[in-house]
Structure formats: structure tokens, C-alpha cells
Amino acid sequence: MIKTEKLNKVFRSDEVETTALNEIDLNINEGEFVSIMGPSGCGKSTLMNVLGLLDNPSSGKFHFLGEEVSDYSETQRADFRKENIGFVFQSFNLIDELSVFENVELPLLYLGVPTAERKERVSTMLEKMGVGHRSSHYPQQLSGGQQQRVAVSRALITNPKIVLADEPTGNLDSQHGDEVMNLLKDLNKQGTTIVMVTHSPAYAAYGNRTVNLFDGKIADETLNGNFHV
Amino acid sequence: MWLSYIKVAFRSLIKQRLYAFINIVGLAIGVTTCILILMFVDYERSFDRFHGSADNIYRLNLEGKLGDNEFRMTNSAAPAGPTMLEEYPEVVNYTRIRNTGFPVLRYEDKVFSEERWFQADSTVFDVFTIPMVLGDPKTALTQPFSVVITERMAKKYFGDVDPLGKVLNSDNRTDFTVTGVVQEFPDNSHWHFDFLGSMVSYNPDRNANWLSNNFQTYLLLADGASAAEFEAKFPDLIKKYVGPEVQQFLGISFDQLVERGDAYAFFLTPLTDIHLYSQLLGEFEVNGDGQTVKIFGYIAIFILLLACINYMNLSTARSMSRAREIGIRKTLGGTRRQIIIQFLAESIFVTFIAFSLAIVMVQSILPWFAELIDTPLTLSLSDLPIILLWVIPVGLLAGSYPAFLLSSFNPLKVLKGNTVTSKGGNWLRNGLVIFQFSVSVTLLISTMIIRDQLNFIQTKDLGLNPDNLLIVEKTDDIGRTIQAFKASLRDDPGAIIVSNSTVIPGNEDGVNGNASTMVVNGVEETRLVASFLVDHDYADVYELSMAEGRFFSRERGSDTNGVILNQAAVKAFGVEDPVGKDLLTFFRRDPVPIEIIGVVEDYHFESPQNEIRPMAMFLMGDGTARFRPNWGKFVTVKYDPNRLEGILAHIENTWKNYAGEQALEYSHFDELYAELYRTERQSADIVLLFAGLAIFIATLGLLGLASFNAEKRTKEIGIRKVLGASVANVLLLLSKDTLKLMVIAVALAIPLAYYAMGEWLQNYAYRIDMSILIFVGASLIAMVVAVFTVAWQSYQAAVANPVKSLRYE
């Protein structure tokens, strides 16, 4: 599904040149649940941004669903994202001015899905995620765990090929963190490909493979016991 | 999707109430001001356009130079119109209008003194569009002693009776038969009449000479005729017709006249330009000022711009709080174009709310504003769509910068919580604040200078004493018994001096302009000299001072053949020891020598805004002298201020005895004089109003920006306080930047205002030096307002508990 070859990302300021990603070769197959770990500043988030087409790599190849996407324009990336990728963030990133329902509806609006179908899909999704009774509430009125469920709902509403989760449990207590991890695991069981950045080895173990990054390079990869595919 | 945009826009407005309030109210005030000014501008530009042939009608004017005197006037000679019609194919028709004075009209027991009586050629209905209600425009003014009246006058004199064929008596001398009733001209006409007497009643050929200019001539040019090309033919016409008369009266050929540096020429003013761009001698009514209208137009645009800048500034400042939303939208697949459209839509939505509010505001303050500027303005329902059409361009203008800036955010950075305000954005915001305050300070300085100048003219030495003077008007209606009337007025001990004259200071009606000649060092010098008639008491009643010689005296019968000049006239002729010398002046066809018996010190016999022209005073005829008997329109009474009530009652009774049913009209001289500055005072009031609004709008913007800055620096303030900063330290920290901006704004505003006001002051013959205090004062006001605004916000931040702000972070 995803294949990178010698992927580099270099940040340049006036005086300093920082290599955030250094010759990354990574393969992610459909149906996998990949955890990415590593110390702060190792390039985890940069890798997520490039994989999520939020950012272009500086050099190297990047195949996504068979397409070479490394030199896509902003508009092409936006189009690709909304069709194929769902995002879950550490800080939920829900829009405060929109209700739970409207937040989840937003990606469908950008996809131009007709009203009736939109309503149907959003309601179904919220019920499935166990926040259906909160659909008219605003994000501030929900607990952290509930907010992350809404964020996951939003990430999944377009039936993306892959979900990218950047420290999805970082802002949650352990009870809510477990909840969200179980949710992701279930999704993966149902066939959704997931790439997740985490600091927690316990949560990394929810995935079938863990990639450890160090100074922008892949230090090692380990297969986890709970391999489901 | 649109619904989603509007929803988010609405909710973010609700969430950030202060910003929303500042944006909407600021914009609404800006739009309100703009609409009001543009209504005024539109009205001023609409003058005389109601005539069907408005674009083809031109007024023939005269300009020339005799010696040092230059003149530009609306008047032209009687034969000019007919001659041009005959000789030039460009001229399709013409009509002449003549102001023949202020008759007292009688019908049965009704007696009224009228001010808007004119004589007109019968073609007046062909040139102008004057809808006739009764009568036939083809024949209404073809017979002598016929008169066309307005509907209002028909009602006034004849009630519900058919006025056609009824006879109006004028001044107990002439009877006029009503031959037509017309609709009155609308307010936006450069002249208004109540009565149009037929020109043939007065036989204009009596004035057949080309040097006597007593008519307003309007020419109707053929479609497509070029006024400029037509004007190019005037010099030949003048040489052909005016030349021989110059030879006859001045004894030199026209070429010689030109050679010695004098001039005499015709020029045209388009009818639709008269109100705004014509300020000649003899205008029918006080015209508007194109310059003022233009300036107001600019002010309107500036104020709208100020309000739009608030929107831009606050929206970009608030971008921090919207950045995350934009990041999310982009991550979820929103393109830059969609984000731009979203923010433009939001801006148009806010603009729409502001416009709606503005329309309500315009509606409610329009009556007050119309009164302030003395202009009949109304807002009709049909104006609303036009006004609302402006929502889109204004919304786009205000929203464009924020939309492009916000949509350019990198979703990565904003979602990571990185600062998104760039240095460039700060500079732009600061630049806009500087611009706002520069405009505000410029307007403020201008207002102060305008007020200063008006004060200066109103309090400057006029060369006369304006106190304790009552003016009884239209005393010419009393006729021959005026001497007895004056004597009776003096019976009251409150009346100190009583004088009769054709003109009072400041009132230009009735001031004649005659070419007069003097022999100076053996050479005949001709100058244009303003003249009017006075009685023996005129110098005493106004406390005029004599520079040389003496004033008219009752003891000397020969004074009826004497003239008093002012110093300006003496200077114009360049004559030394003028007393005892002769002035040749043209009263009828022949020059008459009149002895100069005195020179009065220059005083403002016309508007004090005008330079004092050469002037000659003649003694009013009492029927015995060689001049025809004449009775001045004005009787001036110098009264004892302690006996004002008594004298007023006495004047009323005496008037009844002499003038019968005609209503007494009197005024206080100082009030009449103040009236001369009404337009200027209004302009000053309006500019002051605009300056106030501009500052208010700019302050609103600054308030928003200050609260944003304080919010943004909450953490910094917290850290500083933990490290020991006092409230005062923090206040200074936050106010310093604003103060810097203000200094730059003031530095820009001062030269701008200095230049603009310097130009404006050129309009005045007597003007102030611009005081440095005004510049300093206005700058201080703006700075104090700005700093207080910022301080208020900063104070909130400074006194907040640092623990809170740090924990919050």
C-alpha cells in the first residue's frame, strides 16, 4: 500500500540544516497495524506528515496505492488526502464551533457527498463509536475520551484506505487511552490499515509491527505477537 | 457547504463577541458615514439635471479686466443671445432672465413683498423644462405685462380660484395678468422663481448696448455642438459688436484696449456645472462648492477604508484562534481555494450584517444630518438594493487579505501549535494602524484649522461697528415718504442714528459695478468700481472712519454731486490727493463727472471673505438732485441696547403707519453677518463629525488589536511578573509599541494636513497662519486616546494573576 525508498526530509533555516528523515525505506501492506516509536525529535511526526501527504519529502520515492506522490502539488495532495487518508491527532483537533455531528460531517462535505447520504453515514458512524447520544454537543462539552472517539469517527467517515494516528492517546488518562486503543484494534480487525505514532510500548504492542526510529533513520523493526492477518 | 461556512462564521462571531462587536459596529459606522456623505455628494451633483436638455444648455458669462480690476460675472448684454442665435448655427435657442428687484404685489386685500420675481423671454419654456399646470407655454410670456406664477403662489394669492386672467399689481405701479401656472423648480436647481414676468414688458432693447450687462443669458446648443469650438468664435463676435462701443465710450479701439493689458471676453458654463463649479459675481443663489464635494467624497472613501482595515486587522490578528480550524480543514481535504471562499463568504456575511445595521442607522440619523448640512436628503426604498449591492465588493475588500493570509497557513505547523503570525503580518497590521491614525489626525488638524479660520474672519476688524444695529428690510416699498419714516423712527429715544441705503455691509445684492474713469497725471484710467447709494447718516450708523476729506453733509447741497471712494479705489486708480478731483462714471449713456469729497477707510462692504474691492458711495437722491429719486432697501437703526424692547415696538408701529398691510421684516445686523458663514460653519461641523468618527473607528480597531496583543502575550506577562515586573512595568511594555505607531502616524499626518490646509486657506483673502499649537494639540489628542485604549486592555493583563496565565499555557 505504501512503499518508500530512500525517503529524505531536510529542513533548512538560514544557518542550520536539519535532516529529519534519512533514507527511509518502509513498506506498509494493506490491513497492517504499524506502530512507530522513538525518542523525541527522532522524526516520527515528520514521517507521519509525509506519509499523510501533509508534507512533501525532500528526495526519495514515495508510492501510495501504486502512485508516485512525492512531487504532488498542494491541490493534488488535498484531493488525495480526502479520498484515502483519515487522521487522528493527539489533541483531537475538533473544530470548536462545530457540533460533534458537524465535525464528523465535514470530510463528507469536502467530498461533495449528497445531504441525505451524509446524514445517514454520520449517524451510523456515531452510533457505532458509542457517541451517538452526543451528536448535537460541542467538543468542549465532551470528555477527552469522547472527543477522541469523535475524532476517530471523523477519520473513518470517508472509509479511508489508511488511518494515521499521531499519539492518539497522548492527551488521555489510562482508562480512556485503553478505550481508544481497543477501538483502533477493532478497526484494524475489520480491515482498516493503521499507522500509529506512540511513546508507550504497551500501546505499540497493539500493532502487529513496531518500527523504531532514531535520528531520522529506521533503527529496527519488530514483529509483535498479536499478529492477526 | 455554504451553510457550513455561515454556521461557522456565525458561531465564531458569537464566541468572540468583542471582536465581532468591533468589526460589525466599526464597519456599520463606516458604512453609515459613507452612505450619508455619498447621498450628499449625489444630491450636489444632481443640480439642474432635471431639465430635458440639461446637457445642451450653457450660461453665457463675461470676464474681463480694466486696469487692476478683474471681473468674472454671470451677466451678459441684452443683444448677446439674439445675435448669437442669428449668427451661429450652434445656437438653437436662447432665453434671458433678468432679476428686476423685489416687488410688493397686491391682489384684492392681499399684500406681499416678493423676492423671487424675474423677467424672462417667452423662450424660457423651450430652453428649460418647466412643467405648466395651467396656460399655454407657447403664448404665456409673449405679451407685455403677463406673468407666469408657481402653484404655490397661485395658492397664496388666489386660493382655489382659477388664477388665469387675474391681475397682480406690482408696487402700485404696474398690473400684470396671470397667463400661466407652473410647477416650482425642485430644490436641486441653481435658481428658483415664484414669478416670471414677460421680458417684453420691459423692452430689453432699451438696454441694447453691449457694455451694459444686466441679463443672465442661457443658450440651447444643437445636439453634438462643441461648446469649446463655439467659444473659440467669441473673440470675433466681441470685436464686431463690443468694439464700436468701446470706441464710443472709452475713446480707444478694442485692439488698443487689449494692447494696454485690458480684456473683455465671453465664456460658457454648462448648466449642470453651475451649482458646483461656478462662483461668479451675480450668481442667482449661493452655489455649492465642487471642491468641498470632492473632499467629502474622498473622506467617505477613507472612512470606509478605515472600517475595512479594522476588519482586516482583527481578522488577521485573530488568525491564531482560527489557525487550528484551517489546519484541520486542510488536513481533511479542504483545498486552499475552499478556505479562501470560506473566509470571503464569512467577510461578506459580516459585511451584510454591518450594512443592515448601517441602513437602520442612516434611516434614524438622516433627518438630523440633513438639517446639519441644510440639504433635503431622503432615503427611499429603491436605494436599498443599490446600497446592498455594495455588500459584495466591500466584503471582498475587507475579507481579501485575511482570506489569502489564513488560507496560506501550513496545516502541519498550525496543528503543532506553532506561531503563525509572521513578521510580515505584524508589519502590515502596524502599517494599517498607522494609516488609520494618520487619516484621523489629518482630519482632526483640518477641523481645528477650519474652526480657527472661521473664528478669525468672524472676529477680525471689519472696519465698522456691527453692534446694536437693527436692519429694517424692504424699506424701498415705502417710497417717497421714507424721509418721514426715518424721522418718525428717530422719535423714540432708543433710536440713536437712522440711516437709509441701497446696500448693507456683507450683502452683495444691489452693489453695482460700473466702469469709472479718472484722469491721473493727464492719462485717463478706467477701473471697475463697485457702487451703491447711501444717505448722510451712513458713516455714522456703521461708525466708518474717514481717511481723507469728509462724508456727505446735509449742510452742503452740492454733495448730491459728490462721491466718496474707499482706499482700495484710490489705490486702484493710483491717484494722489484724490479729494476735489473728478470721477467720471457712467450712469446712463454718458459719462458724468462727479467730485470726490472724501475717502473712507477700507471696510468690508461685501462678504469679509472677499478682498475689499474699489468702491464708490453716492448720495441717495431725494428727488431734487440730478439722480433719479431712489429709496434704499434698508434702514439701519443704531439703538440703545437698554431700550431694545421699546425701539422694537416703536419700529413696528411706525412701519404700520407707513407701509400698511405689508409685513415688517427686520433683523439684527450681527445675526445677518453670522449668516454669511453658515456654509463654512456647516462644513466645519461636518468635518469635525467625520474626524470624530474616523478616530472612533480607528480607536475601535486599536482596542481590538490591543486586547489581542495582551492575550497573545499573557504567558510573557506571567513570566515577567513572576520575575518581579510591576504592573507599571507591564503597562509600559504593552503601551510602548502603540506609542511608537502613533508617533509615526503623527509624523505622516502633520505634513499632509499642513499641505492640504495650506491649499484650503488660499480660498480666503484674509487668512490665519496655521498655529503650531493645533498640530501639537491634535497629535496629543490622538496619542492620548490611543494610549488610553491600549492601557485599558493592558491593565487587565497586567493585574491578572500570573499563576493562572502560566497554568493556562
mmCIF file of C-alpha atoms in Angstrom, chain A:
data_model
loop_
_atom_site.group_PDB
_atom_site.id
_atom_site.type_symbol
_atom_site.label_atom_id
_atom_site.label_comp_id
_atom_site.label_asym_id
_atom_site.label_seq_id
_atom_site.Cartn_x
_atom_site.Cartn_y
_atom_site.Cartn_z
ATOM 1 C CA MET A 1 0.000 0.000 0.000
ATOM 2 C CA ILE A 2 2.797 2.337 0.969
ATOM 3 C CA LYS A 3 6.329 1.960 -0.245
ATOM 4 C CA THR A 4 9.127 4.438 0.341
ATOM 5 C CA GLU A 5 12.665 4.247 -0.999
ATOM 6 C CA LYS A 6 15.497 6.384 0.330
ATOM 7 C CA LEU A 7 12.995 8.925 1.565
ATOM 8 C CA ASN A 8 14.637 12.108 2.891
ATOM 9 C CA LYS A 9 13.254 15.186 4.549
ATOM 10 C CA VAL A 10 15.611 18.053 5.217
ATOM 11 C CA PHE A 11 14.629 21.295 6.946
ATOM 12 C CA ARG A 12 16.699 24.325 6.138
ATOM 13 C CA SER A 13 16.764 27.578 8.017
ATOM 14 C CA ASP A 14 19.217 30.403 7.348
ATOM 15 C CA GLU A 15 22.122 28.748 9.102
ATOM 16 C CA VAL A 16 21.099 25.250 10.100
ATOM 17 C CA GLU A 17 20.248 22.245 8.012
ATOM 18 C CA THR A 18 18.406 19.503 9.859
ATOM 19 C CA THR A 19 17.888 16.079 8.387
ATOM 20 C CA ALA A 20 14.611 14.884 9.888
ATOM 21 C CA LEU A 21 14.252 11.759 7.745
ATOM 22 C CA ASN A 22 17.295 9.959 6.464
ATOM 23 C CA GLU A 23 16.974 7.357 3.724
ATOM 24 C CA ILE A 24 13.815 5.753 4.978
ATOM 25 C CA ASP A 25 12.799 2.525 3.272
ATOM 26 C CA LEU A 26 9.406 1.483 4.547
ATOM 27 C CA ASN A 27 6.743 -0.903 3.339
ATOM 28 C CA ILE A 28 3.242 -0.925 4.742
ATOM 29 C CA ASN A 29 0.816 -3.502 3.481
ATOM 30 C CA GLU A 30 -2.923 -3.336 3.401
ATOM 31 C CA GLY A 31 -4.509 -4.446 6.674
ATOM 32 C CA GLU A 32 -1.391 -3.847 8.759
ATOM 33 C CA PHE A 33 -1.308 -2.022 12.086
ATOM 34 C CA VAL A 34 2.110 -0.392 12.288
ATOM 35 C CA SER A 35 3.324 1.382 15.432
ATOM 36 C CA ILE A 36 6.101 3.904 15.144
ATOM 37 C CA MET A 37 8.202 4.603 18.211
ATOM 38 C CA GLY A 38 11.318 6.563 19.060
ATOM 39 C CA PRO A 39 12.612 9.346 21.273
ATOM 40 C CA SER A 40 11.543 12.969 20.879
ATOM 41 C CA GLY A 41 12.976 14.601 17.754
ATOM 42 C CA CYS A 42 13.704 11.304 16.004
ATOM 43 C CA GLY A 43 11.427 12.202 13.072
ATOM 44 C CA LYS A 44 8.248 10.266 13.974
ATOM 45 C CA SER A 45 5.892 13.148 13.303
ATOM 46 C CA THR A 46 7.763 14.206 10.157
ATOM 47 C CA LEU A 47 7.368 10.700 8.834
ATOM 48 C CA MET A 48 3.650 10.778 9.658
ATOM 49 C CA ASN A 49 3.266 14.113 7.861
ATOM 50 C CA VAL A 50 4.975 12.849 4.763
ATOM 51 C CA LEU A 51 3.019 9.580 4.856
ATOM 52 C CA GLY A 52 -0.184 11.597 5.305
ATOM 53 C CA LEU A 53 0.696 13.821 2.331
ATOM 54 C CA LEU A 54 0.627 16.850 4.579
ATOM 55 C CA ASP A 55 4.203 17.485 3.524
ATOM 56 C CA ASN A 56 6.387 16.592 0.544
ATOM 57 C CA PRO A 57 9.647 14.691 1.024
ATOM 58 C CA SER A 58 12.894 16.429 0.028
ATOM 59 C CA SER A 59 14.004 13.473 -2.026
ATOM 60 C CA GLY A 60 13.367 9.788 -2.479
ATOM 61 C CA LYS A 61 10.469 7.763 -3.802
ATOM 62 C CA PHE A 62 7.059 7.531 -2.246
ATOM 63 C CA HIS A 63 4.488 5.188 -3.713
ATOM 64 C CA PHE A 64 0.998 5.326 -2.309
ATOM 65 C CA LEU A 65 -1.583 2.904 -3.713
ATOM 66 C CA GLY A 66 0.717 2.430 -6.677
ATOM 67 C CA GLU A 67 1.039 6.154 -7.444
ATOM 68 C CA GLU A 68 4.225 8.155 -7.129
ATOM 69 C CA VAL A 69 3.018 11.000 -4.892
ATOM 70 C CA SER A 70 6.286 12.591 -3.761
ATOM 71 C CA ASP A 71 6.001 15.568 -6.102
ATOM 72 C CA TYR A 72 2.263 16.193 -5.847
ATOM 73 C CA SER A 73 1.090 19.805 -5.752
ATOM 74 C CA GLU A 74 -0.826 21.080 -2.752
ATOM 75 C CA THR A 75 -4.147 20.678 -4.538
ATOM 76 C CA GLN A 76 -3.308 17.148 -5.670
ATOM 77 C CA ARG A 77 -2.297 16.259 -2.128
ATOM 78 C CA ALA A 78 -5.519 17.722 -0.732
ATOM 79 C CA ASP A 79 -7.551 15.639 -3.187
ATOM 80 C CA PHE A 80 -5.595 12.510 -2.424
ATOM 81 C CA ARG A 81 -5.922 13.018 1.327
ATOM 82 C CA LYS A 82 -9.634 13.466 1.382
ATOM 83 C CA GLU A 83 -10.187 10.289 -0.648
ATOM 84 C CA ASN A 84 -7.738 7.964 1.041
ATOM 85 C CA ILE A 85 -6.463 9.061 4.431
ATOM 86 C CA GLY A 86 -8.047 9.549 7.831
ATOM 87 C CA PHE A 87 -6.196 11.433 10.548
ATOM 88 C CA VAL A 88 -6.348 11.098 14.340
ATOM 89 C CA PHE A 89 -4.390 13.614 16.386
ATOM 90 C CA GLN A 90 -3.097 13.689 19.935
ATOM 91 C CA SER A 91 -5.014 16.906 20.590
ATOM 92 C CA PHE A 92 -8.163 15.633 18.821
ATOM 93 C CA ASN A 93 -8.288 18.775 16.621
ATOM 94 C CA LEU A 94 -12.014 19.072 16.571
ATOM 95 C CA ILE A 95 -13.428 22.426 15.425
ATOM 96 C CA ASP A 96 -14.895 24.118 18.481
ATOM 97 C CA GLU A 97 -17.531 25.985 16.520
ATOM 98 C CA LEU A 98 -18.976 22.804 15.042
ATOM 99 C CA SER A 99 -21.080 20.219 16.862
ATOM 100 C CA VAL A 100 -19.995 16.596 17.105
ATOM 101 C CA PHE A 101 -22.241 15.740 14.177
ATOM 102 C CA GLU A 102 -20.932 18.631 12.062
ATOM 103 C CA ASN A 103 -17.308 17.805 12.820
ATOM 104 C CA VAL A 104 -17.752 14.275 11.587
ATOM 105 C CA GLU A 105 -19.751 15.501 8.604
ATOM 106 C CA LEU A 106 -17.024 17.906 7.442
ATOM 107 C CA PRO A 107 -14.878 15.481 5.339
ATOM 108 C CA LEU A 108 -18.034 14.348 3.535
ATOM 109 C CA LEU A 109 -18.824 17.970 2.728
ATOM 110 C CA TYR A 110 -15.423 18.349 1.128
ATOM 111 C CA LEU A 111 -16.067 15.159 -0.823
ATOM 112 C CA GLY A 112 -19.381 16.523 -2.063
ATOM 113 C CA VAL A 113 -21.487 13.669 -0.667
ATOM 114 C CA PRO A 114 -25.250 14.372 -1.006
ATOM 115 C CA THR A 115 -27.058 15.564 2.118
ATOM 116 C CA ALA A 116 -29.242 12.549 2.808
ATOM 117 C CA GLU A 117 -26.375 10.099 2.465
ATOM 118 C CA ARG A 118 -24.198 12.306 4.647
ATOM 119 C CA LYS A 119 -26.704 12.364 7.494
ATOM 120 C CA GLU A 120 -27.145 8.643 7.281
ATOM 121 C CA ARG A 121 -23.441 7.856 7.312
ATOM 122 C CA VAL A 122 -22.619 10.260 10.143
ATOM 123 C CA SER A 123 -25.426 8.955 12.362
ATOM 124 C CA THR A 124 -24.408 5.368 11.751
ATOM 125 C CA MET A 125 -20.770 6.130 12.483
ATOM 126 C CA LEU A 126 -21.527 7.990 15.709
ATOM 127 C CA GLU A 127 -23.723 5.158 16.949
ATOM 128 C CA LYS A 128 -21.036 2.655 16.119
ATOM 129 C CA MET A 129 -18.473 4.677 18.064
ATOM 130 C CA GLY A 130 -20.778 4.994 21.018
ATOM 131 C CA VAL A 131 -21.167 8.779 20.876
ATOM 132 C CA GLY A 132 -24.472 8.900 19.005
ATOM 133 C CA HIS A 133 -26.222 10.391 22.045
ATOM 134 C CA ARG A 134 -23.706 13.284 21.963
ATOM 135 C CA SER A 135 -24.147 14.262 18.330
ATOM 136 C CA SER A 136 -25.570 17.728 18.983
ATOM 137 C CA HIS A 137 -22.998 18.565 21.655
ATOM 138 C CA TYR A 138 -19.949 20.719 21.082
ATOM 139 C CA PRO A 139 -16.412 19.343 21.597
ATOM 140 C CA GLN A 140 -15.854 21.323 24.816
ATOM 141 C CA GLN A 141 -18.836 19.543 26.361
ATOM 142 C CA LEU A 142 -17.251 16.078 25.985
ATOM 143 C CA SER A 143 -14.623 14.162 27.954
ATOM 144 C CA GLY A 144 -11.235 13.608 26.356
ATOM 145 C CA GLY A 145 -12.042 10.001 25.522
ATOM 146 C CA GLN A 146 -15.293 11.015 23.929
ATOM 147 C CA GLN A 147 -13.550 13.718 21.927
ATOM 148 C CA GLN A 148 -11.038 11.213 20.600
ATOM 149 C CA ARG A 149 -13.884 8.864 19.632
ATOM 150 C CA VAL A 150 -15.404 11.716 17.654
ATOM 151 C CA ALA A 151 -12.022 12.380 16.055
ATOM 152 C CA VAL A 152 -11.719 8.717 15.118
ATOM 153 C CA SER A 153 -15.258 8.796 13.749
ATOM 154 C CA ARG A 154 -14.264 11.742 11.609
ATOM 155 C CA ALA A 155 -11.148 9.941 10.409
ATOM 156 C CA LEU A 156 -13.195 6.899 9.395
ATOM 157 C CA ILE A 157 -16.268 8.570 7.918
ATOM 158 C CA THR A 158 -14.840 8.640 4.388
ATOM 159 C CA ASN A 159 -13.872 4.946 4.539
ATOM 160 C CA PRO A 160 -10.197 5.801 4.120
ATOM 161 C CA LYS A 161 -7.703 3.250 2.925
ATOM 162 C CA ILE A 162 -5.468 4.117 5.854
ATOM 163 C CA VAL A 163 -5.754 5.826 9.230
ATOM 164 C CA LEU A 164 -2.778 7.802 10.512
ATOM 165 C CA ALA A 165 -2.875 8.305 14.268
ATOM 166 C CA ASP A 166 -0.302 10.650 15.799
ATOM 167 C CA GLU A 167 -0.103 9.836 19.527
ATOM 168 C CA PRO A 168 -3.868 9.291 19.775
ATOM 169 C CA THR A 169 -3.665 8.548 23.487
ATOM 170 C CA GLY A 170 -1.213 11.284 24.438
ATOM 171 C CA ASN A 171 -3.839 13.515 25.975
ATOM 172 C CA LEU A 172 -5.861 10.807 27.680
ATOM 173 C CA ASP A 173 -5.770 9.099 31.021
ATOM 174 C CA SER A 174 -5.068 5.373 31.010
ATOM 175 C CA GLN A 175 -8.702 4.298 31.095
ATOM 176 C CA HIS A 176 -9.625 6.454 28.099
ATOM 177 C CA GLY A 177 -6.336 5.570 26.420
ATOM 178 C CA ASP A 178 -7.142 1.867 26.626
ATOM 179 C CA GLU A 179 -10.566 2.590 25.242
ATOM 180 C CA VAL A 180 -9.189 4.314 22.198
ATOM 181 C CA MET A 181 -6.574 1.632 21.613
ATOM 182 C CA ASN A 182 -9.220 -1.068 21.691
ATOM 183 C CA LEU A 183 -11.203 0.935 19.205
ATOM 184 C CA LEU A 184 -8.232 1.122 16.839
ATOM 185 C CA LYS A 185 -7.574 -2.569 17.268
ATOM 186 C CA ASP A 186 -11.154 -3.381 16.386
ATOM 187 C CA LEU A 187 -10.954 -1.199 13.315
ATOM 188 C CA ASN A 188 -7.831 -2.958 12.236
ATOM 189 C CA LYS A 189 -9.553 -6.286 12.721
ATOM 190 C CA GLN A 190 -12.245 -5.072 10.366
ATOM 191 C CA GLY A 191 -9.608 -4.370 7.728
ATOM 192 C CA THR A 192 -8.536 -0.761 8.131
ATOM 193 C CA THR A 193 -4.821 -0.137 7.731
ATOM 194 C CA ILE A 194 -3.460 1.844 10.654
ATOM 195 C CA VAL A 195 -0.190 3.659 11.239
ATOM 196 C CA MET A 196 0.216 4.998 14.756
ATOM 197 C CA VAL A 197 2.903 7.030 16.493
ATOM 198 C CA THR A 198 3.175 6.395 20.218
ATOM 199 C CA HIS A 199 5.542 6.776 23.150
ATOM 200 C CA SER A 200 4.021 3.876 25.013
ATOM 201 C CA PRO A 201 5.499 0.389 24.408
ATOM 202 C CA ALA A 202 2.273 -1.103 25.768
ATOM 203 C CA TYR A 203 0.176 0.661 23.188
ATOM 204 C CA ALA A 204 2.739 -0.011 20.474
ATOM 205 C CA ALA A 205 2.160 -3.649 21.131
ATOM 206 C CA TYR A 206 -1.421 -3.302 19.915
ATOM 207 C CA GLY A 207 0.070 -3.165 16.421
ATOM 208 C CA ASN A 208 1.417 -6.157 14.504
ATOM 209 C CA ARG A 209 4.708 -4.442 13.756
ATOM 210 C CA THR A 210 6.718 -1.749 15.533
ATOM 211 C CA VAL A 211 9.150 0.486 13.685
ATOM 212 C CA ASN A 212 11.738 2.211 15.858
ATOM 213 C CA LEU A 213 13.180 5.464 14.590
ATOM 214 C CA PHE A 214 16.386 7.055 15.780
ATOM 215 C CA ASP A 215 17.874 10.289 14.388
ATOM 216 C CA GLY A 216 15.712 10.116 11.290
ATOM 217 C CA LYS A 217 16.652 6.555 10.441
ATOM 218 C CA ILE A 218 14.861 3.269 10.968
ATOM 219 C CA ALA A 219 16.814 1.703 13.811
ATOM 220 C CA ASP A 220 14.954 -1.591 13.834
ATOM 221 C CA GLU A 221 11.620 -3.239 13.208
ATOM 222 C CA THR A 222 9.970 -5.846 15.404
ATOM 223 C CA LEU A 223 7.008 -8.032 14.759
ATOM 224 C CA ASN A 224 4.565 -8.177 17.650
ATOM 225 C CA GLY A 225 2.959 -11.332 18.877
ATOM 226 C CA ASN A 226 -0.599 -10.475 18.249
ATOM 227 C CA PHE A 227 -0.482 -10.829 14.508
ATOM 228 C CA HIS A 228 -3.981 -11.032 13.163
ATOM 229 C CA VAL A 229 -3.815 -11.086 9.409
#
